[in-house]
PDB file of C-alpha atoms in Angstrom:
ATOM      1  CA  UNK A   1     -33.019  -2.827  22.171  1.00 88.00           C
ATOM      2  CA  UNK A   2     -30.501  -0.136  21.933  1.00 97.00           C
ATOM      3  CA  UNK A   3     -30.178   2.935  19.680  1.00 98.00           C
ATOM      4  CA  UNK A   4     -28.132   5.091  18.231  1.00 98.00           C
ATOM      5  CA  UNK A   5     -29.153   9.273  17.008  1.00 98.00           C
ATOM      6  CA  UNK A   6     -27.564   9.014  13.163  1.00 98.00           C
ATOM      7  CA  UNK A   7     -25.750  12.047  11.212  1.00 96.00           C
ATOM      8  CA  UNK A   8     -29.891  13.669  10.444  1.00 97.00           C
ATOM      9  CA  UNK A   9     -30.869  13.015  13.856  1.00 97.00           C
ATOM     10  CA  UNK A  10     -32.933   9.483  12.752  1.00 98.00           C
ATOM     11  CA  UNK A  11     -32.816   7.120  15.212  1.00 98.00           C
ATOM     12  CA  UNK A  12     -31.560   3.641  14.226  1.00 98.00           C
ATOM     13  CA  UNK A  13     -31.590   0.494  16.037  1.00 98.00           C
ATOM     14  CA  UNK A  14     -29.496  -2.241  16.141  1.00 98.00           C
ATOM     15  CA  UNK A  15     -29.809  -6.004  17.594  1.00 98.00           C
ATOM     16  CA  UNK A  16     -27.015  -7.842  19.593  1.00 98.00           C
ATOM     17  CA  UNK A  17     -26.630 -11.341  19.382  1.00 98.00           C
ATOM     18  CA  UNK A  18     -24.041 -13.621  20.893  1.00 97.00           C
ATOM     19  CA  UNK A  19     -20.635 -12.673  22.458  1.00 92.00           C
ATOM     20  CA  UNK A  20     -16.922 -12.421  21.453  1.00 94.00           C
ATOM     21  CA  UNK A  21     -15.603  -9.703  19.293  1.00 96.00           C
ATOM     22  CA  UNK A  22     -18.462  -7.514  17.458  1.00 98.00           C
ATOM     23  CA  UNK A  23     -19.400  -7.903  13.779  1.00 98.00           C
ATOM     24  CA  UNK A  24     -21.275  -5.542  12.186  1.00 98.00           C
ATOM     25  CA  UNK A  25     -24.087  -7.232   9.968  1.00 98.00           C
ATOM     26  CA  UNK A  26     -25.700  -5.006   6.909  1.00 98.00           C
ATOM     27  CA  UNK A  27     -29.381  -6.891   5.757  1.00 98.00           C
ATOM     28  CA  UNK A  28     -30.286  -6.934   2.063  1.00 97.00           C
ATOM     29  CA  UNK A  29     -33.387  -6.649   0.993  1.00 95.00           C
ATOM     30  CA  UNK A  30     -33.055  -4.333  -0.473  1.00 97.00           C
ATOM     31  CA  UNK A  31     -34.471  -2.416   2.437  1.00 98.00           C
ATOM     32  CA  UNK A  32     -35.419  -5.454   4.632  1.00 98.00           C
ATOM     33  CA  UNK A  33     -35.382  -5.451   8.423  1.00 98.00           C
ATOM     34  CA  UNK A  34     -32.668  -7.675   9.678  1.00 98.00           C
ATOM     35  CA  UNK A  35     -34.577  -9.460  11.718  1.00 98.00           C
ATOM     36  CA  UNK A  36     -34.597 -12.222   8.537  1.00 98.00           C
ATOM     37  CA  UNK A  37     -30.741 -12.909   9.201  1.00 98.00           C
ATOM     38  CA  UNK A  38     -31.537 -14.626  12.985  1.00 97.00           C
ATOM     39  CA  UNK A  39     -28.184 -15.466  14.060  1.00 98.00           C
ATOM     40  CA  UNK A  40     -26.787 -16.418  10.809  1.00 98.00           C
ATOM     41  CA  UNK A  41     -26.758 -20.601  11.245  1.00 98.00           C
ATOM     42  CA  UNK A  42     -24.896 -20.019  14.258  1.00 98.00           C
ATOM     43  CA  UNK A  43     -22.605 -17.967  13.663  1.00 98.00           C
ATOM     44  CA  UNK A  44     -23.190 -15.566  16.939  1.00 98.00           C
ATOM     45  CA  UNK A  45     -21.713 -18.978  18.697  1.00 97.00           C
ATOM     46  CA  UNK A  46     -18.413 -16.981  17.128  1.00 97.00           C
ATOM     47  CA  UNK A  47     -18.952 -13.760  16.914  1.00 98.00           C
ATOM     48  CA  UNK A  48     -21.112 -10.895  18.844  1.00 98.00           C
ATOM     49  CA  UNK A  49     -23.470  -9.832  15.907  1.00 98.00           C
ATOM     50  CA  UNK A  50     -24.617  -6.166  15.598  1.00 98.00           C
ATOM     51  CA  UNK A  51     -27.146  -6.863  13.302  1.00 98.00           C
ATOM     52  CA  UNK A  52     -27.869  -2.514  11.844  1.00 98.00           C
ATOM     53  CA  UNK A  53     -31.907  -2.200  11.135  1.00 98.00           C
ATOM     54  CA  UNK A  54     -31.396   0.148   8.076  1.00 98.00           C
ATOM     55  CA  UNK A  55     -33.392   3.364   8.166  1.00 98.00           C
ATOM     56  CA  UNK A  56     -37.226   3.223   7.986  1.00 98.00           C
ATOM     57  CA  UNK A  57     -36.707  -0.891   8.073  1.00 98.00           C
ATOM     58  CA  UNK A  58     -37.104  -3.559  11.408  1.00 98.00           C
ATOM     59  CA  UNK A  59     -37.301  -0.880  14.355  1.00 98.00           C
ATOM     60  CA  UNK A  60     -35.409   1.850  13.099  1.00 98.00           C
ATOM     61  CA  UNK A  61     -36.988   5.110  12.269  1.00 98.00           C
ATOM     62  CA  UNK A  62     -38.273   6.803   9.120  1.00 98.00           C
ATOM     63  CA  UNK A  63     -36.401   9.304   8.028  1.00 98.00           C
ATOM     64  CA  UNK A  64     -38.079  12.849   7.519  1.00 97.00           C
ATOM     65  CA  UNK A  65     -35.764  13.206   4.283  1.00 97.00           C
ATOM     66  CA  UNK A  66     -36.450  10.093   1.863  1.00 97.00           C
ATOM     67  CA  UNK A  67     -33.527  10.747   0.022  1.00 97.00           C
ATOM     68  CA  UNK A  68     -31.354   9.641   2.740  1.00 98.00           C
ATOM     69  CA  UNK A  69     -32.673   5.979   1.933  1.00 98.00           C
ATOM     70  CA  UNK A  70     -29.856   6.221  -1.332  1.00 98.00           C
ATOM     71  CA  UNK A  71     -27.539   3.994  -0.579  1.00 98.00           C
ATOM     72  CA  UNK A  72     -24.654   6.212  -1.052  1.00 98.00           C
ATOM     73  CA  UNK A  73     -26.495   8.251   1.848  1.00 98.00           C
ATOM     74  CA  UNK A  74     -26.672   5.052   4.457  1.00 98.00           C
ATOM     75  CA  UNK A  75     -22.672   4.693   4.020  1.00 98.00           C
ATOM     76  CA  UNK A  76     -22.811   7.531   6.535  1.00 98.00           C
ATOM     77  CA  UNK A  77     -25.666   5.451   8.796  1.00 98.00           C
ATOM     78  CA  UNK A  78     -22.918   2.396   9.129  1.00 98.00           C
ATOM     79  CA  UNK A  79     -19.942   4.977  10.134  1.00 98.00           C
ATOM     80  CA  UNK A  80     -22.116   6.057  12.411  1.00 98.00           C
ATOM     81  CA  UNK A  81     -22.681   2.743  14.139  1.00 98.00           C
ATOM     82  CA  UNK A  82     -19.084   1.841  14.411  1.00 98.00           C
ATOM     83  CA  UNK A  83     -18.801   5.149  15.868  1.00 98.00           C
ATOM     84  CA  UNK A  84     -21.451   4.466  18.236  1.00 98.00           C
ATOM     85  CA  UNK A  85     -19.839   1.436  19.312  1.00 98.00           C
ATOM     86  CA  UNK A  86     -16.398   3.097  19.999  1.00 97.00           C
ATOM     87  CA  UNK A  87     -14.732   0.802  17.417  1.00 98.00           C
ATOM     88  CA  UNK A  88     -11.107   1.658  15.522  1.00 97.00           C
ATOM     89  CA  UNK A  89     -11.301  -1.008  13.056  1.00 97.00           C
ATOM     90  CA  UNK A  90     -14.292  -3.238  12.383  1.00 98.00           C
ATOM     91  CA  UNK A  91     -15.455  -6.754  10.604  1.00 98.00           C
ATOM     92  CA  UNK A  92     -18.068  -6.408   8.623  1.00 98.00           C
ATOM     93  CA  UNK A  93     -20.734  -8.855   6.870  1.00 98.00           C
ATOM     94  CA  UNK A  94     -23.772  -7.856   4.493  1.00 98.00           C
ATOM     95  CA  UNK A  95     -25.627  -9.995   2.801  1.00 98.00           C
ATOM     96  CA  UNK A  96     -27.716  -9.402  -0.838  1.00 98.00           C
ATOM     97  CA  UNK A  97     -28.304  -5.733  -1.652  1.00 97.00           C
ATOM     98  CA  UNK A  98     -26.009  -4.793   1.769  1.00 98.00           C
ATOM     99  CA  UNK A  99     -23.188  -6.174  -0.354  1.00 98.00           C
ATOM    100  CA  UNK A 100     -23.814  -2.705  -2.005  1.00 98.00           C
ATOM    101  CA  UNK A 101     -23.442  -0.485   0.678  1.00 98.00           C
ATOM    102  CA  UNK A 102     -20.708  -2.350   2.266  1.00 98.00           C
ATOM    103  CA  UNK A 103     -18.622  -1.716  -0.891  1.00 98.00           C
ATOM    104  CA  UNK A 104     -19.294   2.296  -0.561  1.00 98.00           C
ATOM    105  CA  UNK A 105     -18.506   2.135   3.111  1.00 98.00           C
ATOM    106  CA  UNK A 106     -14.997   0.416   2.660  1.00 98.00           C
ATOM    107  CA  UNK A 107     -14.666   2.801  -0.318  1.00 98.00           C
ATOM    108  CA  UNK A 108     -15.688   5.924   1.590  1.00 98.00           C
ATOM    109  CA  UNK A 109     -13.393   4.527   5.051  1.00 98.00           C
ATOM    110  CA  UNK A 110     -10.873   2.265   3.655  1.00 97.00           C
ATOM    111  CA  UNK A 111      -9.108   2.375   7.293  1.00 97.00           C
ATOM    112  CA  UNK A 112     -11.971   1.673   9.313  1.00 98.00           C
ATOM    113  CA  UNK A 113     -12.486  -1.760   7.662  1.00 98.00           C
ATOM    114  CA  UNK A 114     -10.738  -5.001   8.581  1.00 98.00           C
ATOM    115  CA  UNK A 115     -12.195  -7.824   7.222  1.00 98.00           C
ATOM    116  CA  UNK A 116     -15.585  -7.624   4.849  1.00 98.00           C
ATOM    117  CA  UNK A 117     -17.842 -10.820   3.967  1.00 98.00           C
ATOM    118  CA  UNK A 118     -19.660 -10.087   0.979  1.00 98.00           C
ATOM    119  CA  UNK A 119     -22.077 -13.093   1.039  1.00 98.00           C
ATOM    120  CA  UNK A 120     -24.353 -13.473  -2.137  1.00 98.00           C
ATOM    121  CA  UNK A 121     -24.107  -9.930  -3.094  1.00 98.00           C
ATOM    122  CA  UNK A 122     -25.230  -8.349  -6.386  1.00 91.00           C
ATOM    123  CA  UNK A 123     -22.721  -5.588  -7.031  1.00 95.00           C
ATOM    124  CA  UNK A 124     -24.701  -3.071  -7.983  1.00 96.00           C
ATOM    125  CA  UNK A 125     -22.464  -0.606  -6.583  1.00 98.00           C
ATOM    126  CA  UNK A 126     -19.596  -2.026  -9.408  1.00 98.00           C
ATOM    127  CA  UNK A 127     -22.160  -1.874 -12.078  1.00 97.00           C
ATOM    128  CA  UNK A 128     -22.095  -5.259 -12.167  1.00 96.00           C
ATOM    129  CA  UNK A 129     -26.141  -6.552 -11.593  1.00 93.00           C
ATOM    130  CA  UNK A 130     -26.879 -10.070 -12.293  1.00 94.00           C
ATOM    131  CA  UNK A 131     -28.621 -10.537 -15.682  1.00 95.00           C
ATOM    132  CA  UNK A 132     -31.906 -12.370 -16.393  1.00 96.00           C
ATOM    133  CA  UNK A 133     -29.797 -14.367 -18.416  1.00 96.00           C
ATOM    134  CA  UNK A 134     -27.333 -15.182 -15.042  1.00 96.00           C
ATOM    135  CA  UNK A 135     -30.640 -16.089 -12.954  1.00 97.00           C
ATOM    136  CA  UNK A 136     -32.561 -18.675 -15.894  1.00 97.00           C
ATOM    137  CA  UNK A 137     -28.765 -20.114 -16.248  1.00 97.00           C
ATOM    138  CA  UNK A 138     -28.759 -21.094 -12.603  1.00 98.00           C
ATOM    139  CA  UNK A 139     -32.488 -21.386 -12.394  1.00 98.00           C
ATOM    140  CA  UNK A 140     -32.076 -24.059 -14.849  1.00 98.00           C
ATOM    141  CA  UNK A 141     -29.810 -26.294 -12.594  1.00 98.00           C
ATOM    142  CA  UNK A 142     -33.063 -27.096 -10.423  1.00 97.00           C
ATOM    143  CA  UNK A 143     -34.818 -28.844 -13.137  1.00 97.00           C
ATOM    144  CA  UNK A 144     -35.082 -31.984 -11.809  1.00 97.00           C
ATOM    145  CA  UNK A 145     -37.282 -30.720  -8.793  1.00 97.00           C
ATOM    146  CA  UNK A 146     -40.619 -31.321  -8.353  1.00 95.00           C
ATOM    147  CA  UNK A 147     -42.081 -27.716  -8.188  1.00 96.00           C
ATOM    148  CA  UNK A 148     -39.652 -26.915 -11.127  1.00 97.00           C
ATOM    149  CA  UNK A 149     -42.509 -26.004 -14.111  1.00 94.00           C
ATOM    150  CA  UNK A 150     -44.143 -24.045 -12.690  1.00 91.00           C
ATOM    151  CA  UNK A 151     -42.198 -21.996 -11.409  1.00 96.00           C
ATOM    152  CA  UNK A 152     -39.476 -21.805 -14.587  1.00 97.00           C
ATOM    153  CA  UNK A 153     -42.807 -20.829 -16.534  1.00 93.00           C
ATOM    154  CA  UNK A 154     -43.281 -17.751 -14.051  1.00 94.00           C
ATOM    155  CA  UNK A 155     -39.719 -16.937 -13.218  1.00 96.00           C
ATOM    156  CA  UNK A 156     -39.295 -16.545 -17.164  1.00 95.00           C
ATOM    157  CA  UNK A 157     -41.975 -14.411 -17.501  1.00 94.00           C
ATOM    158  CA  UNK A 158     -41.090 -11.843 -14.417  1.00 94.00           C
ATOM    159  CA  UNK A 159     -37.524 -11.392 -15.611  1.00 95.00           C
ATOM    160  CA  UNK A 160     -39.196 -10.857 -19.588  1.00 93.00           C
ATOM    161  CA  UNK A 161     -41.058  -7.742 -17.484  1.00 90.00           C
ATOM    162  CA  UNK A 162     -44.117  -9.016 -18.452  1.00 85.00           C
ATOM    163  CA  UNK A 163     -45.313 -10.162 -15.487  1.00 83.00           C
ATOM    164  CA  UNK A 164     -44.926  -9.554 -11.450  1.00 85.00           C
ATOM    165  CA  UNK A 165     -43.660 -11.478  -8.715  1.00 87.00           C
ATOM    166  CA  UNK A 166     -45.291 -15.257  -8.319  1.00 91.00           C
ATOM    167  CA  UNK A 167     -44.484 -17.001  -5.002  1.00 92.00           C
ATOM    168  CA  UNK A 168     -44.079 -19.464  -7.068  1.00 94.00           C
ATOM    169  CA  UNK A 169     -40.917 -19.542  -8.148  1.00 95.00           C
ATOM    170  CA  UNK A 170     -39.602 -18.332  -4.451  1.00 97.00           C
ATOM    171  CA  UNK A 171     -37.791 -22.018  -4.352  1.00 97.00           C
ATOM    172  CA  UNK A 172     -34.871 -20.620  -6.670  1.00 98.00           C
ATOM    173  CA  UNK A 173     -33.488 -18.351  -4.282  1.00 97.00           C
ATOM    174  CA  UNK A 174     -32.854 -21.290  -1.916  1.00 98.00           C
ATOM    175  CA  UNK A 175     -30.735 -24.190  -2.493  1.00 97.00           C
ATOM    176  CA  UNK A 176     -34.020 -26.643  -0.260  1.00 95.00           C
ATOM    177  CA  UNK A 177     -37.305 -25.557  -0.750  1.00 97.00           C
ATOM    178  CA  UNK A 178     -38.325 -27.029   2.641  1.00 96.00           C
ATOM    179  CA  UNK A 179     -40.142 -25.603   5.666  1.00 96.00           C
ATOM    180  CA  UNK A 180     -37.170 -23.820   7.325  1.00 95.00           C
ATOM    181  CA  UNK A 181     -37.298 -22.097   3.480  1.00 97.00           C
ATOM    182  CA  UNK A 182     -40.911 -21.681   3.373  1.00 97.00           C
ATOM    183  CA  UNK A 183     -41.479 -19.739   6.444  1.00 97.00           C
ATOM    184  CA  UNK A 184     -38.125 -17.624   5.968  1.00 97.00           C
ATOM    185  CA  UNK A 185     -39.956 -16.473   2.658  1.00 96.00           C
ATOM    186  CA  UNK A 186     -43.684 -16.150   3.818  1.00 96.00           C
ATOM    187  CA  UNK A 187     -41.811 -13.120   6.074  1.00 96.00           C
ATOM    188  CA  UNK A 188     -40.500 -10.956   3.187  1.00 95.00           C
ATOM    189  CA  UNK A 189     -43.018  -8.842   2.670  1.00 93.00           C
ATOM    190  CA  UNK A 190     -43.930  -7.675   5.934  1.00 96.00           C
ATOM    191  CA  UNK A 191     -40.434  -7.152   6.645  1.00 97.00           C
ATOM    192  CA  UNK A 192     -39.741  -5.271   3.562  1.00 97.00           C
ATOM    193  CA  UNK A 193     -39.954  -1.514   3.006  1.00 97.00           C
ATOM    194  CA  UNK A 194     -40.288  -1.567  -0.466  1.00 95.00           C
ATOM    195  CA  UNK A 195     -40.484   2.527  -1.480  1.00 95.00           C
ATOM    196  CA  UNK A 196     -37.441   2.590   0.336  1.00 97.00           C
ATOM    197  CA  UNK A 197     -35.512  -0.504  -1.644  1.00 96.00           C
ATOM    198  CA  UNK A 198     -36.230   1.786  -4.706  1.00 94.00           C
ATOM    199  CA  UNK A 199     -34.923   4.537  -3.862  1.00 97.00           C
ATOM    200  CA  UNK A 200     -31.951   2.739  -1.920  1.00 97.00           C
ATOM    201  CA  UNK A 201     -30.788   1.192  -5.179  1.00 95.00           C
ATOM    202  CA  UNK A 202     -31.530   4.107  -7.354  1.00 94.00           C
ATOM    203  CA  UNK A 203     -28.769   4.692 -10.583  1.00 92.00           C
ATOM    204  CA  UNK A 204     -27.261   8.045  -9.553  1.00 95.00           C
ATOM    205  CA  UNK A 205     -26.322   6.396  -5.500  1.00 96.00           C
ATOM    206  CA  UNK A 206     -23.131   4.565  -7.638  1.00 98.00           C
ATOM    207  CA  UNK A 207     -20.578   5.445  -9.163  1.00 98.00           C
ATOM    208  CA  UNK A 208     -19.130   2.282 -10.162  1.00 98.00           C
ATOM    209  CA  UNK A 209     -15.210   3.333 -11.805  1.00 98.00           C
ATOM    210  CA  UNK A 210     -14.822   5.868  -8.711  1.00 98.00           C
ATOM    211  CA  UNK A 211     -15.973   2.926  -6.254  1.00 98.00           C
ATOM    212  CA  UNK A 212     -13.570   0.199  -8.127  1.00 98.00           C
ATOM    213  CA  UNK A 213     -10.705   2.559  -8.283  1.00 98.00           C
ATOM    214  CA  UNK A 214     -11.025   3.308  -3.974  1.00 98.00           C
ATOM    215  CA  UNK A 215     -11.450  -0.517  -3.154  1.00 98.00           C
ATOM    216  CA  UNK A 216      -8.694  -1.571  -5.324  1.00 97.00           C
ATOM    217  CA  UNK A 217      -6.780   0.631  -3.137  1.00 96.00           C
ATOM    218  CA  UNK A 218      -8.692  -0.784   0.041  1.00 96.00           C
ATOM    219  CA  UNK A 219      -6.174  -3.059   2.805  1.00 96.00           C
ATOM    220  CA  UNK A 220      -9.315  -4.997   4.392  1.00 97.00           C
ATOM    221  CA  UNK A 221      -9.357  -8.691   3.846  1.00 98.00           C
ATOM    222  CA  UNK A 222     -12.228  -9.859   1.600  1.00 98.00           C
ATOM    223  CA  UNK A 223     -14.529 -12.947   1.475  1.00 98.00           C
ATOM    224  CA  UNK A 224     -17.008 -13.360  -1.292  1.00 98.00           C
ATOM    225  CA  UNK A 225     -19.047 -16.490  -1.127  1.00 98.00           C
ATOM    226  CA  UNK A 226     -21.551 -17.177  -3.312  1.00 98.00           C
ATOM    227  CA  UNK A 227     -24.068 -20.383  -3.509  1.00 98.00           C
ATOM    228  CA  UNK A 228     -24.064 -22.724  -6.316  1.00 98.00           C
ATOM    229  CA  UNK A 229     -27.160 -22.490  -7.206  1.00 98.00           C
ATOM    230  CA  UNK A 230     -27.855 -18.539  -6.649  1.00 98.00           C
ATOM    231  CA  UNK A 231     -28.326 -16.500  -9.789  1.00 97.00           C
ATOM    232  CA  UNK A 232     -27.396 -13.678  -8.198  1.00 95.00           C
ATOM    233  CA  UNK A 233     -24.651 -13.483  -7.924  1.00 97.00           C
ATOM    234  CA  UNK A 234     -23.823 -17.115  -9.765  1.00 97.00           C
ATOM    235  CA  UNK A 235     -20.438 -18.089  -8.794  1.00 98.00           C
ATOM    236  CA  UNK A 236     -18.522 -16.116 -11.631  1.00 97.00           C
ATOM    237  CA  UNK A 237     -19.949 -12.755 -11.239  1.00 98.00           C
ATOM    238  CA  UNK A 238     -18.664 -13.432  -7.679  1.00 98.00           C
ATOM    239  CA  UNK A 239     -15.335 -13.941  -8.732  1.00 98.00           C
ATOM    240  CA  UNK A 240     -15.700 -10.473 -11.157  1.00 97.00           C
ATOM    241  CA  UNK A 241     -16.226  -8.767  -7.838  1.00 98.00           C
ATOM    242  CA  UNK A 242     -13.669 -10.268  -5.771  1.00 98.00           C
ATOM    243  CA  UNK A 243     -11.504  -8.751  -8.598  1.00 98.00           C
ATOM    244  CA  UNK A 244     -12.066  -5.532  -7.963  1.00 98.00           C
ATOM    245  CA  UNK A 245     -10.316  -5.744  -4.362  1.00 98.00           C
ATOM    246  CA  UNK A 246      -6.297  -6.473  -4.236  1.00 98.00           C
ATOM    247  CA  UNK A 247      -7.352  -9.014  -0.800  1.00 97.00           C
ATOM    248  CA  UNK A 248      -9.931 -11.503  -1.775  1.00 98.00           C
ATOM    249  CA  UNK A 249     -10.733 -14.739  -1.900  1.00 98.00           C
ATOM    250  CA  UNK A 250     -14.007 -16.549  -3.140  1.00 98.00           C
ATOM    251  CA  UNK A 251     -16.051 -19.392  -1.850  1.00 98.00           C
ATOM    252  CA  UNK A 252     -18.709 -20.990  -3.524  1.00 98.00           C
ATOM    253  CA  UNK A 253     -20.867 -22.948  -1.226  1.00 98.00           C
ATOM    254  CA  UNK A 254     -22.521 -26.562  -2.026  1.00 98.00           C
ATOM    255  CA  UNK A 255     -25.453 -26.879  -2.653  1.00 98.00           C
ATOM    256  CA  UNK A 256     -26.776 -23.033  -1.576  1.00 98.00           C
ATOM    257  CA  UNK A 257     -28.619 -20.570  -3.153  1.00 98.00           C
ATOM    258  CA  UNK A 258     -28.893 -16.753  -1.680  1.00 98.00           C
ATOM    259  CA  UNK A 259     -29.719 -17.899   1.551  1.00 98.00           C
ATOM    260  CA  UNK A 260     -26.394 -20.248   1.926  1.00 98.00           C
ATOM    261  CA  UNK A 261     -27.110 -20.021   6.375  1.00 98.00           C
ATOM    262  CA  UNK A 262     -30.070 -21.530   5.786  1.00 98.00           C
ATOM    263  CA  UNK A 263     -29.148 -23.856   3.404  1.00 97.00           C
ATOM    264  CA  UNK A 264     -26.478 -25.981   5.443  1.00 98.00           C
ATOM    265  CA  UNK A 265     -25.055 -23.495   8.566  1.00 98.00           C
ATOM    266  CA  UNK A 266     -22.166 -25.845   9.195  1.00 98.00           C
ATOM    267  CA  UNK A 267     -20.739 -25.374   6.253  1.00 98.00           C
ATOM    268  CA  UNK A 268     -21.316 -21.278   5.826  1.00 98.00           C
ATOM    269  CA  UNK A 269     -20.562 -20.862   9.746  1.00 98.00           C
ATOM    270  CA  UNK A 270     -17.174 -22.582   9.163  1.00 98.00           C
ATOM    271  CA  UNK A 271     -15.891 -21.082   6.424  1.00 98.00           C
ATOM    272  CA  UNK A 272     -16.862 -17.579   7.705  1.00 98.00           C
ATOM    273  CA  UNK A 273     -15.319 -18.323  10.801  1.00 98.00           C
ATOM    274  CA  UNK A 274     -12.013 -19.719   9.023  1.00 98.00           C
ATOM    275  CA  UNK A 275     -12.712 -16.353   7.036  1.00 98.00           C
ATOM    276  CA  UNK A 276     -12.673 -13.565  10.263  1.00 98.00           C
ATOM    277  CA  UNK A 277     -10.187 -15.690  12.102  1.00 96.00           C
ATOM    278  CA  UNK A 278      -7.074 -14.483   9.552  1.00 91.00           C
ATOM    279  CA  UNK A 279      -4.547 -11.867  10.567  1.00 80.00           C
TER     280      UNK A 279
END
């Protein structure tokens, strides 16, 4: 497993999968080890994934300051990485929450960024969040599913804030609640380093108009896809954050909620491929 001594001296680790040019992969989470991403339906048939284990997640180290968990503070983690690897110029991909500190990195090194996937982000980092209003709208398109009451009833009453997480209303975050899906989520938690998602995603780590104003100034090509069924982002608050960059286009997969490699990785391998494959 290699490693790599960050700007404090923490030692990250990283995971290689698959050959051809390298693409640097950012988990969400936020805060989760990337082991969760496995080779993204395939996609390290295409590219040679460097899949970052974000600071005191997966098999990277704890940090002995735990304010370097803010995400504005792991921009420097990722330029560290691509310096690691002796890349100019690199593609990058982050999923959920890593949306977020992709944005800052582009913002932060503009020239060091060719091509960025955002794929089911929440841009926090615009100050743009999904609502609880965005996740019952899309929650609402699963109704005709079998597990669908009880879980509406919970997943109504978590985003109300008057009540905590129910596994039972994990199906909404992925377009088929089916084995593959089950398993995926029965991993979360131990994979999760929850006191650091907090303080990853805490308010003063953005500063949304200063980010928007460097990324509309940003050259890098930019992919947003977003699932269909996903309620965060739901296919228009994806296309409000493709906005913000002057090189974007949007893709809303079939069928897919925030999981969309899981959900059918023929369809989300080919259209990233089509996606890094542009000049």
């Amino acid at each position: 497993m290699p490693t790599l001594s960050s700007y404090d001296g923490t030692e990250l680790a990283y995971h290689v999968r698959g050959d051809g040019a390298p693409l640097i992969v950012l988990p969400g989470g936020p805060m989760r080890a990337s082991a969760y991403l496995g080779d993204l339906g395939g996609l390290a048939a295409h590219r040679r994934l460097v899949l970052l284990d974000l600071r005191g997640t997966g098999d990277s180290a704890v940090p002995a300051d735990p304010a370097t968990y803010r995400c504005d503070r792991v921009v420097d983690d990722v330029e560290a990485l691509r310096a690691h690897l002796g890349l100019d110029r690199v593609d990058v991909l982050a999923h959920s929450a890593g949306g977020s500190l992709a944005m800052l990195y582009a913002a932060r090194y503009p020239a060091r960024v060719a091509r960025l996937a955002l794929i089911t982000v929440t841009p926090w980092a615009l100050g743009m969040p999904a609502t609880a209003q965005d996740r019952l709208a899309a929650a609402l398109l699963r109704k005709d599913e079998p597990w669908f009451e009880e879980a509406f009833d919970a997943f109504r009453t978590w985003l109300a804030g008057s009540g905590d997480y129910d596994p039972a209303f994990a199906p909404f975050f992925f377009g088929r609640w089916d084995d593959a899906a089950r398993a995926h989520d029965a991993r979360a938690d131990r994979e999760s380093n929850d006191e650091a998602g907090g303080l990853h995603l805490a308010p003063d780590a953005f500063d949304p108009p200063a980010t928007r104003a460097a990324l509309a100034r940003c050259a890098a090509r930019v992919l947003v896809l977003a699932g269909e069924l996903d309620g965060g982002p739901r296919p228009e608050l994806a296309r409000r954050c493709a906005d913000v960059f002057p090189h974007a286009e949007v893709a809303v997969q079939p069928g897919a909620g925030h999981y969309p490699w899981l959900d059918d990785p023929r369809w989300f391998v080919r259209r990233v491929v089509a996606f890094l494959a542009q000049n």
